[in-house]
Coordinates of C-alpha atoms (C1' of nucleotides) in Angstrom, one line a residue:
Chain A
X1 CA 25.1 1.3 -13.9
X2 CA 22.9 0.0 -16.9
X3 CA 24.0 0.1 -20.0
X4 CA 22.0 -0.1 -23.4
X5 CA 23.5 0.2 -26.7
X6 CA 21.9 1.2 -30.3
X7 CA 23.3 -1.3 -32.6
X8 CA 22.0 0.0 -35.3
X9 CA 22.4 4.0 -34.6
X10 CA 24.8 6.0 -36.5
X11 CA 26.6 7.0 -33.3
X12 CA 29.7 4.8 -32.4
X13 CA 29.4 2.5 -29.8
X14 CA 32.1 3.7 -28.4
X15 CA 30.5 7.0 -28.5
X16 CA 27.5 5.3 -27.3
X17 CA 28.9 4.4 -24.1
X18 CA 30.9 7.5 -23.2
X19 CA 27.8 9.2 -23.3
X20 CA 26.0 6.7 -20.9
X21 CA 28.9 6.7 -18.6
X22 CA 28.7 10.5 -18.6
X23 CA 25.1 10.6 -17.8
X24 CA 25.4 8.2 -15.4
X25 CA 28.4 10.6 -13.6
X26 CA 26.1 13.3 -13.7
X27 CA 23.2 11.6 -12.0
X28 CA 25.6 10.6 -9.3
X29 CA 25.2 7.0 -9.9
X30 CA 28.5 7.1 -10.5
X31 CA 30.3 8.8 -7.9
X32 CA 33.5 10.2 -8.1
X33 CA 36.4 8.0 -6.9
X34 CA 34.4 5.2 -8.0
X35 CA 35.6 2.2 -9.6
X36 CA 34.8 1.4 -13.1
X37 CA 33.9 -2.2 -14.5
X38 CA 37.1 -3.7 -16.1
X39 CA 37.2 -2.9 -19.7
X40 CA 36.9 -7.0 -20.0
X41 CA 34.1 -7.2 -17.8
X42 CA 32.2 -4.3 -19.6
X43 CA 32.9 -6.0 -23.0
X44 CA 31.7 -8.9 -21.5
X45 CA 28.0 -7.5 -20.2
X46 CA 27.3 -5.6 -22.8
X47 CA 28.2 -7.6 -25.8
X48 CA 30.8 -5.2 -26.9
X49 CA 34.5 -5.7 -28.2
X50 CA 37.1 -4.8 -25.8
X51 CA 38.8 -2.7 -28.2
X52 CA 35.2 -0.7 -28.4
X53 CA 35.0 -0.3 -24.6
X54 CA 39.0 0.5 -24.2
X55 CA 38.2 3.3 -27.3
X56 CA 35.4 4.8 -24.9
X57 CA 37.6 4.5 -21.6
X58 CA 40.7 6.6 -23.7
X59 CA 38.0 9.2 -24.5
X60 CA 36.8 9.9 -21.1
X61 CA 40.2 9.7 -19.9
X62 CA 41.0 12.6 -22.4
X63 CA 38.3 14.2 -21.4
X64 CA 39.2 13.9 -17.6
X65 CA 36.1 12.2 -16.6
X66 CA 38.0 9.1 -15.2
X67 CA 41.4 8.5 -14.5
X68 CA 43.6 5.0 -14.5
X69 CA 44.9 4.4 -11.1
X70 CA 47.6 2.1 -10.7
X71 CA 46.2 0.6 -7.6
X72 CA 42.6 0.6 -8.1
X73 CA 41.8 0.3 -11.7
X74 CA 39.8 2.9 -13.5
X75 CA 38.4 5.5 -11.1
X76 CA 35.8 8.5 -11.8
X77 CA 37.9 11.4 -11.3
X78 CA 36.3 14.6 -12.5
X79 CA 39.6 16.5 -13.5
X80 CA 37.9 19.1 -16.0
X81 CA 35.9 21.6 -14.2
X82 CA 35.9 24.2 -16.4
X83 CA 33.0 26.0 -15.2
X84 CA 32.5 27.6 -18.7
X85 CA 30.7 26.0 -21.6
X86 CA 33.4 25.1 -24.9
X87 CA 32.7 26.2 -28.2
X88 CA 31.9 22.7 -29.4
X89 CA 29.2 22.7 -27.1
X90 CA 28.1 26.1 -27.8
X91 CA 27.4 24.9 -31.3
X92 CA 25.4 21.7 -29.9
X93 CA 23.5 23.8 -27.8
X94 CA 22.6 26.4 -30.6
X95 CA 21.6 23.6 -33.4
X96 CA 19.5 21.9 -30.9
X97 CA 17.3 25.5 -29.6
X98 CA 17.1 26.4 -33.3
X99 CA 15.6 22.5 -34.1
X100 CA 13.3 22.7 -31.3
X101 CA 12.3 26.6 -32.5
X102 CA 11.8 25.2 -35.8
X103 CA 9.5 22.6 -34.5
X104 CA 7.1 25.2 -33.9
X105 CA 7.9 24.9 -29.5
X106 CA 7.9 28.6 -27.7
X107 CA 10.6 29.6 -25.9
X108 CA 8.7 29.2 -22.6
X109 CA 8.3 25.4 -23.6
X110 CA 11.6 24.9 -24.4
X111 CA 13.1 26.2 -21.3
X112 CA 10.8 23.7 -19.0
X113 CA 11.7 20.8 -21.2
X114 CA 15.4 21.6 -20.4
X115 CA 14.6 22.3 -16.8
X116 CA 13.2 18.9 -16.3
X117 CA 15.7 17.2 -18.3
X118 CA 18.1 18.8 -16.4
X119 CA 16.3 17.6 -13.1
X120 CA 16.6 14.3 -14.2
X121 CA 20.4 14.3 -15.0
X122 CA 21.3 15.8 -11.8
X123 CA 19.9 14.4 -9.0
Chain B
X1 CA 23.8 33.4 -45.6
X2 CA 27.2 33.0 -44.6
X3 CA 29.0 29.5 -44.5
X4 CA 31.7 28.5 -42.6
X5 CA 33.2 25.1 -43.6
X6 CA 35.7 22.9 -40.7
X7 CA 37.6 20.8 -43.1
X8 CA 39.2 18.8 -40.4
X9 CA 35.9 17.8 -37.9
X10 CA 34.7 14.6 -37.9
X11 CA 31.7 16.1 -38.6
X12 CA 30.4 15.4 -42.5
X13 CA 30.8 18.2 -44.5
X14 CA 27.1 17.8 -45.6
X15 CA 26.1 18.0 -41.9
X16 CA 27.8 20.5 -41.1
X17 CA 26.2 22.4 -44.0
X18 CA 22.9 21.0 -43.1
X19 CA 23.5 22.5 -39.5
X20 CA 24.0 25.3 -40.4
X21 CA 20.9 26.2 -42.9
X22 CA 18.8 24.8 -40.0
X23 CA 20.2 27.8 -37.9
X24 CA 19.7 30.1 -40.7
X25 CA 16.6 29.4 -41.1
X26 CA 15.9 29.6 -37.4
X27 CA 17.7 33.1 -36.9
X28 CA 15.3 34.4 -40.1
X29 CA 18.3 34.9 -42.5
X30 CA 16.3 32.3 -44.9
X31 CA 12.6 32.7 -44.4
X32 CA 9.5 30.2 -45.3
X33 CA 9.1 30.1 -49.3
X34 CA 12.3 31.8 -49.8
X35 CA 15.0 29.9 -52.5
X36 CA 18.1 28.3 -51.6
X37 CA 20.7 28.6 -54.2
X38 CA 21.0 26.4 -56.2
X39 CA 23.4 23.0 -55.6
X40 CA 25.6 24.1 -58.0
X41 CA 25.7 27.6 -56.7
X42 CA 26.5 26.5 -53.8
X43 CA 29.2 23.8 -54.4
X44 CA 31.0 26.7 -56.3
X45 CA 30.7 29.6 -53.6
X46 CA 31.8 27.0 -50.6
X47 CA 34.5 24.6 -52.4
X48 CA 32.5 21.6 -51.5
X49 CA 31.8 19.1 -53.9
X50 CA 28.2 19.5 -55.7
X51 CA 26.9 15.5 -54.9
X52 CA 28.0 16.8 -50.8
X53 CA 25.8 19.9 -51.2
X54 CA 23.1 17.6 -52.7
X55 CA 22.9 15.0 -50.0
X56 CA 22.6 18.0 -47.2
X57 CA 20.0 19.1 -49.6
X58 CA 18.4 15.4 -49.8
X59 CA 18.7 15.6 -45.9
X60 CA 16.9 18.8 -45.3
X61 CA 14.3 17.5 -47.5
X62 CA 13.9 14.0 -46.1
X63 CA 13.4 16.1 -42.9
X64 CA 10.8 18.6 -44.0
X65 CA 12.7 22.0 -43.6
X66 CA 13.1 22.5 -47.6
X67 CA 11.4 20.9 -50.6
X68 CA 11.8 21.0 -54.5
X69 CA 9.5 22.6 -56.6
X70 CA 9.7 21.0 -60.1
X71 CA 9.2 24.6 -61.3
X72 CA 10.9 27.1 -59.1
X73 CA 13.7 25.0 -57.5
X74 CA 14.5 24.4 -53.6
X75 CA 12.7 26.4 -51.4
X76 CA 12.4 26.6 -47.7
X77 CA 8.9 25.3 -46.4
X78 CA 9.3 24.2 -42.7
X79 CA 6.7 21.2 -43.2
X80 CA 7.3 19.3 -39.8
X81 CA 6.1 21.4 -36.9
X82 CA 5.3 18.7 -34.4
X83 CA 5.3 21.6 -31.6
X84 CA 6.7 18.3 -29.7
X85 CA 11.2 17.6 -28.9
X86 CA 11.8 14.1 -30.5
X87 CA 13.7 11.3 -28.8
X88 CA 16.8 11.7 -30.6
X89 CA 17.2 15.4 -29.4
X90 CA 16.0 14.7 -25.7
X91 CA 19.1 12.3 -25.5
X92 CA 21.0 15.0 -27.0
X93 CA 19.9 17.7 -24.8
X94 CA 20.4 15.6 -21.2
X95 CA 24.0 14.8 -22.4
X96 CA 24.8 18.4 -23.3
X97 CA 23.3 19.1 -19.7
X98 CA 25.2 16.4 -17.7
X99 CA 28.3 17.7 -19.2
X100 CA 27.7 21.2 -18.4
X101 CA 26.7 20.1 -14.9
X102 CA 29.9 18.4 -14.8
X103 CA 32.0 20.6 -15.8
X104 CA 31.1 23.0 -12.6
X105 CA 28.2 25.5 -13.9
X106 CA 25.4 25.5 -11.9
X107 CA 21.8 25.4 -12.7
X108 CA 21.4 29.0 -12.9
X109 CA 24.0 29.4 -14.8
X110 CA 23.2 26.5 -17.7
X111 CA 19.8 28.1 -17.8
X112 CA 20.9 31.8 -18.9
X113 CA 23.5 30.3 -21.2
X114 CA 20.7 28.5 -22.5
X115 CA 18.3 31.9 -23.0
X116 CA 21.5 33.4 -24.4
X117 CA 21.9 31.0 -27.3
X118 CA 18.6 30.9 -28.1
X119 CA 18.5 34.6 -28.1
X120 CA 21.6 34.5 -30.6
X121 CA 19.4 31.7 -32.6
X122 CA 15.9 33.0 -32.7
X123 CA 15.5 36.4 -34.2
Chain C
X1 CA -11.9 16.6 -65.7
X2 CA -10.0 17.9 -62.5
X3 CA -6.4 17.8 -62.5
X4 CA -3.9 17.8 -59.5
X5 CA -0.4 18.3 -59.8
X6 CA 2.0 17.7 -56.8
X7 CA 4.9 19.7 -57.8
X8 CA 7.3 18.6 -55.1
X9 CA 7.2 14.9 -56.2
X10 CA 9.7 13.1 -57.7
X11 CA 7.6 11.9 -60.8
X12 CA 7.6 14.1 -63.5
X13 CA 4.5 16.5 -64.1
X14 CA 4.2 15.3 -67.7
X15 CA 4.1 11.8 -66.4
X16 CA 1.4 13.0 -63.3
X17 CA -0.6 14.3 -65.9
X18 CA -0.3 11.3 -68.7
X19 CA -1.5 9.4 -65.3
X20 CA -4.6 11.3 -64.4
X21 CA -5.2 11.6 -68.6
X22 CA -5.8 7.8 -68.6
X23 CA -7.5 7.2 -65.2
X24 CA -9.8 9.4 -66.1
X25 CA -10.4 7.8 -69.6
X26 CA -11.2 4.5 -67.5
X27 CA -13.1 6.0 -64.9
X28 CA -15.4 6.7 -68.4
X29 CA -14.9 10.9 -67.4
X30 CA -13.0 10.8 -70.8
X31 CA -15.0 9.0 -73.6
X32 CA -13.7 7.6 -76.8
X33 CA -14.0 10.2 -79.4
X34 CA -14.1 13.1 -77.3
X35 CA -11.9 15.8 -76.8
X36 CA -9.5 16.9 -74.8
X37 CA -8.2 20.7 -74.1
X38 CA -6.0 22.0 -76.1
X39 CA -2.2 21.8 -75.1
X40 CA -2.1 25.5 -74.4
X41 CA -5.2 25.4 -72.4
X42 CA -4.8 22.9 -70.5
X43 CA -1.1 24.7 -69.8
X44 CA -3.0 27.8 -69.1
X45 CA -5.4 26.1 -66.4
X46 CA -2.9 24.1 -64.6
X47 CA 0.1 26.6 -64.3
X48 CA 2.4 24.0 -66.0
X49 CA 4.5 24.8 -68.8
X50 CA 2.9 24.0 -72.3
X51 CA 5.9 22.0 -73.6
X52 CA 5.5 19.5 -70.4
X53 CA 1.8 19.0 -71.5
X54 CA 2.4 18.7 -75.3
X55 CA 5.3 15.9 -74.1
X56 CA 2.3 14.5 -72.0
X57 CA 0.1 14.1 -74.9
X58 CA 3.0 12.9 -77.4
X59 CA 3.3 10.1 -74.9
X60 CA -0.2 9.2 -74.7
X61 CA -0.4 9.3 -78.4
X62 CA 2.6 7.0 -78.9
X63 CA 0.9 4.5 -76.5
X64 CA -2.4 4.8 -78.2
X65 CA -4.6 6.6 -75.7
X66 CA -5.3 9.4 -77.8
X67 CA -4.8 10.7 -81.4
X68 CA -4.6 13.9 -83.4
X69 CA -7.3 14.3 -85.9
X70 CA -6.9 16.9 -88.6
X71 CA -10.4 18.7 -88.0
X72 CA -11.0 17.9 -84.3
X73 CA -7.9 18.7 -82.7
X74 CA -6.7 16.0 -80.4
X75 CA -9.1 13.1 -79.3
X76 CA -9.2 9.7 -77.1
X77 CA -8.9 6.8 -79.4
X78 CA -8.2 3.5 -77.1
X79 CA -5.8 2.3 -80.5
X80 CA -4.3 -0.1 -78.0
X81 CA -6.7 -3.4 -76.9
X82 CA -4.1 -5.7 -76.4
X83 CA -6.0 -7.8 -74.4
X84 CA -2.9 -8.6 -72.0
X85 CA -0.6 -7.4 -69.4
X86 CA 3.0 -6.2 -70.7
X87 CA 6.2 -7.1 -69.1
X88 CA 6.3 -3.8 -67.2
X89 CA 3.0 -3.7 -66.2
X90 CA 4.1 -7.1 -65.1
X91 CA 7.2 -6.6 -63.0
X92 CA 5.1 -2.8 -61.7
X93 CA 2.5 -5.3 -60.3
X94 CA 4.5 -7.6 -58.6
X95 CA 6.7 -5.0 -56.9
X96 CA 3.8 -3.7 -55.7
X97 CA 2.4 -6.9 -54.4
X98 CA 5.7 -7.8 -52.6
X99 CA 5.5 -4.9 -51.1
X100 CA 1.6 -4.9 -49.7
X101 CA 2.9 -8.4 -48.3
X102 CA 6.0 -7.4 -46.7
X103 CA 3.8 -4.3 -45.1
X104 CA 2.1 -7.5 -42.9
X105 CA -1.1 -7.5 -45.3
X106 CA -2.9 -11.0 -46.0
X107 CA -3.8 -12.2 -49.3
X108 CA -7.4 -11.6 -48.6
X109 CA -7.1 -8.3 -47.4
X110 CA -4.5 -7.7 -50.9
X111 CA -7.0 -9.2 -53.1
X112 CA -10.3 -6.9 -51.4
X113 CA -8.3 -3.7 -51.9
X114 CA -7.6 -4.6 -55.6
X115 CA -11.2 -5.2 -56.1
X116 CA -11.9 -1.7 -54.1
X117 CA -9.6 0.3 -56.5
X118 CA -10.9 -1.6 -59.3
X119 CA -14.4 -0.3 -59.0
X120 CA -12.9 3.2 -58.0
X121 CA -11.4 3.4 -61.4
X122 CA -14.0 1.5 -63.7
X123 CA -17.3 2.9 -63.5
Chain D
X1 CA 19.6 -14.3 -54.7
X2 CA 19.9 -13.8 -58.5
X3 CA 20.4 -10.0 -59.7
X4 CA 19.7 -8.8 -63.2
X5 CA 20.0 -5.2 -64.0
X6 CA 18.9 -3.3 -67.3
X7 CA 21.5 -0.5 -68.1
X8 CA 19.1 0.9 -70.9
X9 CA 16.0 1.2 -68.4
X10 CA 14.9 5.0 -67.0
X11 CA 14.8 3.4 -63.6
X12 CA 18.0 4.5 -61.8
X13 CA 20.0 1.4 -61.1
X14 CA 19.8 1.9 -57.3
X15 CA 16.4 1.8 -57.3
X16 CA 16.3 -1.4 -59.5
X17 CA 18.4 -2.9 -57.0
X18 CA 15.7 -1.8 -54.6
X19 CA 12.7 -3.4 -56.3
X20 CA 14.7 -6.4 -56.5
X21 CA 16.1 -7.1 -52.9
X22 CA 12.2 -6.3 -51.8
X23 CA 10.7 -9.1 -54.2
X24 CA 13.4 -11.4 -53.4
X25 CA 12.4 -10.8 -49.2
X26 CA 9.0 -11.2 -50.1
X27 CA 9.6 -14.6 -52.1
X28 CA 11.6 -15.7 -48.9
X29 CA 14.6 -16.1 -51.3
X30 CA 16.3 -13.4 -48.1
X31 CA 14.7 -14.2 -44.5
X32 CA 14.3 -11.8 -42.0
X33 CA 17.6 -11.6 -40.0
X34 CA 19.5 -13.2 -43.0
X35 CA 22.7 -11.6 -44.3
X36 CA 22.6 -9.3 -47.4
X37 CA 26.2 -9.4 -49.6
X38 CA 28.6 -6.4 -48.3
X39 CA 28.4 -3.4 -50.5
X40 CA 31.8 -3.9 -52.1
X41 CA 30.7 -7.6 -52.8
X42 CA 27.4 -7.1 -54.4
X43 CA 29.2 -4.0 -56.6
X44 CA 31.8 -6.4 -58.3
X45 CA 29.3 -9.3 -58.8
X46 CA 26.7 -7.1 -60.5
X47 CA 29.2 -4.8 -61.9
X48 CA 27.4 -1.7 -60.6
X49 CA 29.3 1.2 -58.5
X50 CA 29.4 1.0 -55.2
X51 CA 27.9 4.3 -54.2
X52 CA 25.3 3.0 -56.0
X53 CA 24.8 0.0 -54.2
X54 CA 25.2 2.0 -51.3
X55 CA 22.5 4.1 -52.2
X56 CA 20.0 1.3 -52.7
X57 CA 21.1 -0.1 -49.1
X58 CA 20.2 3.2 -47.5
X59 CA 16.9 3.4 -49.3
X60 CA 15.9 0.2 -48.1
X61 CA 16.9 1.0 -44.8
X62 CA 15.2 4.3 -44.7
X63 CA 12.0 2.3 -45.6
X64 CA 12.9 -0.5 -42.9
X65 CA 13.2 -3.3 -45.5
X66 CA 16.9 -3.4 -43.9
X67 CA 18.7 -2.4 -40.8
X68 CA 22.7 -2.2 -40.7
X69 CA 24.1 -3.5 -37.5
X70 CA 27.3 -2.3 -36.6
X71 CA 28.6 -5.5 -35.4
X72 CA 27.5 -7.9 -37.9
X73 CA 26.5 -5.8 -41.5
X74 CA 23.5 -5.4 -43.0
X75 CA 20.6 -7.8 -42.2
X76 CA 16.8 -8.3 -43.6
X77 CA 14.9 -6.5 -40.3
X78 CA 10.9 -5.8 -42.0
X79 CA 10.7 -2.8 -39.6
X80 CA 8.1 -1.7 -41.2
X81 CA 4.8 -3.4 -40.8
X82 CA 1.8 -0.9 -41.2
X83 CA -0.7 -3.6 -42.4
X84 CA -2.1 -1.0 -44.6
X85 CA -1.5 0.5 -48.2
X86 CA -0.1 4.0 -48.4
X87 CA -1.2 6.4 -50.5
X88 CA 1.2 6.5 -53.2
X89 CA 0.8 2.4 -53.7
X90 CA -2.9 3.1 -54.2
X91 CA -2.2 5.5 -56.5
X92 CA 0.2 3.4 -58.4
X93 CA -2.4 0.5 -58.4
X94 CA -4.9 2.6 -59.6
X95 CA -3.1 3.5 -62.5
X96 CA -2.2 0.0 -63.1
X97 CA -5.7 -1.3 -62.7
X98 CA -6.7 1.5 -65.4
X99 CA -4.0 0.6 -67.7
X100 CA -4.9 -3.3 -67.4
X101 CA -8.7 -2.0 -68.1
X102 CA -8.3 0.1 -71.0
X103 CA -6.0 -3.0 -72.6
X104 CA -9.5 -4.6 -72.8
X105 CA -9.0 -7.2 -69.9
X106 CA -11.8 -8.1 -67.7
X107 CA -12.3 -7.9 -64.5
X108 CA -11.9 -11.2 -63.6
X109 CA -9.2 -11.8 -65.9
X110 CA -7.2 -8.7 -64.1
X111 CA -7.9 -10.3 -60.7
X112 CA -6.8 -14.2 -61.9
X113 CA -3.6 -12.4 -62.8
X114 CA -3.5 -10.7 -59.8
X115 CA -3.4 -13.9 -57.8
X116 CA -1.2 -15.4 -60.4
X117 CA 1.6 -12.7 -59.7
X118 CA 0.9 -12.9 -55.9
X119 CA 1.8 -16.9 -56.0
X120 CA 4.8 -16.0 -57.7
X121 CA 6.5 -13.4 -55.1
X122 CA 4.6 -15.0 -51.9
X123 CA 6.1 -18.5 -51.6
Chain E
dG1 C1' 20.1 25.9 -65.9
dT2 C1' 17.8 22.6 -62.5
dG3 C1' 18.6 18.7 -59.9
dG4 C1' 19.2 13.5 -60.4
dT5 C1' 22.5 9.5 -61.4
dC6 C1' 26.7 7.3 -62.5
dT7 C1' 31.6 6.3 -62.2
dA8 C1' 36.5 5.4 -60.8
dG9 C1' 39.1 5.7 -57.2
dA10 C1' 40.4 7.7 -52.3
dC11 C1' 40.4 7.9 -47.7
dC12 C1' 38.7 7.3 -43.0
dA13 C1' 35.9 5.8 -39.1
dC14 C1' 34.7 1.6 -36.6
dT15 C1' 34.8 -3.4 -35.2
Chain F
dG1 C1' 37.2 -6.1 -43.8
dT2 C1' 32.9 -3.0 -43.2
dG3 C1' 30.3 0.9 -44.0
dG4 C1' 30.7 6.2 -44.8
dT5 C1' 32.2 10.2 -47.0
dC6 C1' 34.3 13.1 -50.6
dT7 C1' 35.9 14.5 -54.8
dA8 C1' 36.0 15.3 -59.9
dG9 C1' 33.8 15.0 -63.7
dA10 C1' 30.2 12.9 -67.2
dC11 C1' 25.6 12.5 -68.7
dC12 C1' 20.5 12.4 -68.7
dA13 C1' 15.4 14.2 -67.8
dC14 C1' 12.9 18.1 -66.4
dG15 C1' 11.0 22.2 -67.5

DNA sequence: GTGGTCTAGACCACT
DNA sequence: GTGGTCTAGACCACG
């Protein structure tokens, strides 16, 4: 798993980490049952404070993407298959679609890009 | 224009306001050239401090969605037609698609929802 | 004299007007003793409020660029030949030179542009 | 870094601060990568409200002169080397040159002063 | 009446 | 301890 942080971004580091892990799971680079690095290891590798890494892991746990298994450490679990879109994601998607529309893109153009990005993220 | 704020959300109020104005423009409820409420009027209506409203307007100005004409106040301008998706939006969309995929939704399901939300937001 | 205003600029309209008149005098498009349009005429032409035009004229009067002559109206006078640079202009020039330097331009480049702009403005 | 404000000036305090920081960077008193004082420290030192200082920092950030690294605070970055003069600076310089010309200064005199001020500001 | 500026003081999120 | 957010309330410059 390759991680890459923007320390100048307005997005908090723990969220950047969470986001990247989610994308990695989606892309199959991290598979269900697979172990994630320990908090400490990931902190050392990436130059991020371990408190920050811990916060990201807690968030992912809470959202059901990972669990902490007593024997094998932190593993991908995917314990959150709702098969539906939640309200926040729906709002975020509406906002994105509005922005793309207002940038002048056509409906077809937007849907094509959505398909392209979907393919990048589901392999 | 109907505005509705979540005072408990982690999203800053000025961003919530910005987002809602963008969606309103996209939906055609605010048309190019149309005047927005004055900073103070909007502040009074919504119960938000005028500095916070002002910050939202400045952000929208900077992003090219609105301009302030020294004679006639603040109007919708759409001075930012790039016809392309920028990097941040692309990242945000990838993350959303990952999350939807991991929630168990099929590709078709995701694309259908995208089309439905697009229709809600472009009228 | 061609005037052109940016109603969305942070620079007040009366200052934009003042600045343009000064450049026109410098370029010789308005000569010493020559009459300026009446406040009303200029206001009508340019779509600017006459109070605003009046304010620009007052400023120019105060700075010695023009005088109001009882018989001939407002004329260019140039009653302010100090032969020196004042403190504000010096500060403004230092700031500009800093900005140009920090944009990566070389000394020669900056001096060349200064000469070019001087030629544009003194004819 | 020595700061000095004119509380009676029409130039907003946050701009005065921005301007002085730019000159300090240009003069090498603040070097690329060097940390700036925290918002609060600068506010305390200078007697200016921290919101006002924050506004100056945000402006400098937006213009690419500084960045805030989430780990190490605010540092000089110079992420805006265009190697060219932008339109606003060009207009401002033309106006300044007009004013100097109309004050009776010769071309040589003006160019000499430009060189002198350049030397003050680039060390 | 409009937006812009500024302050004092409070609270929060992030590292 | 850092920057970011928010408020209430005041004043000013502009048109």
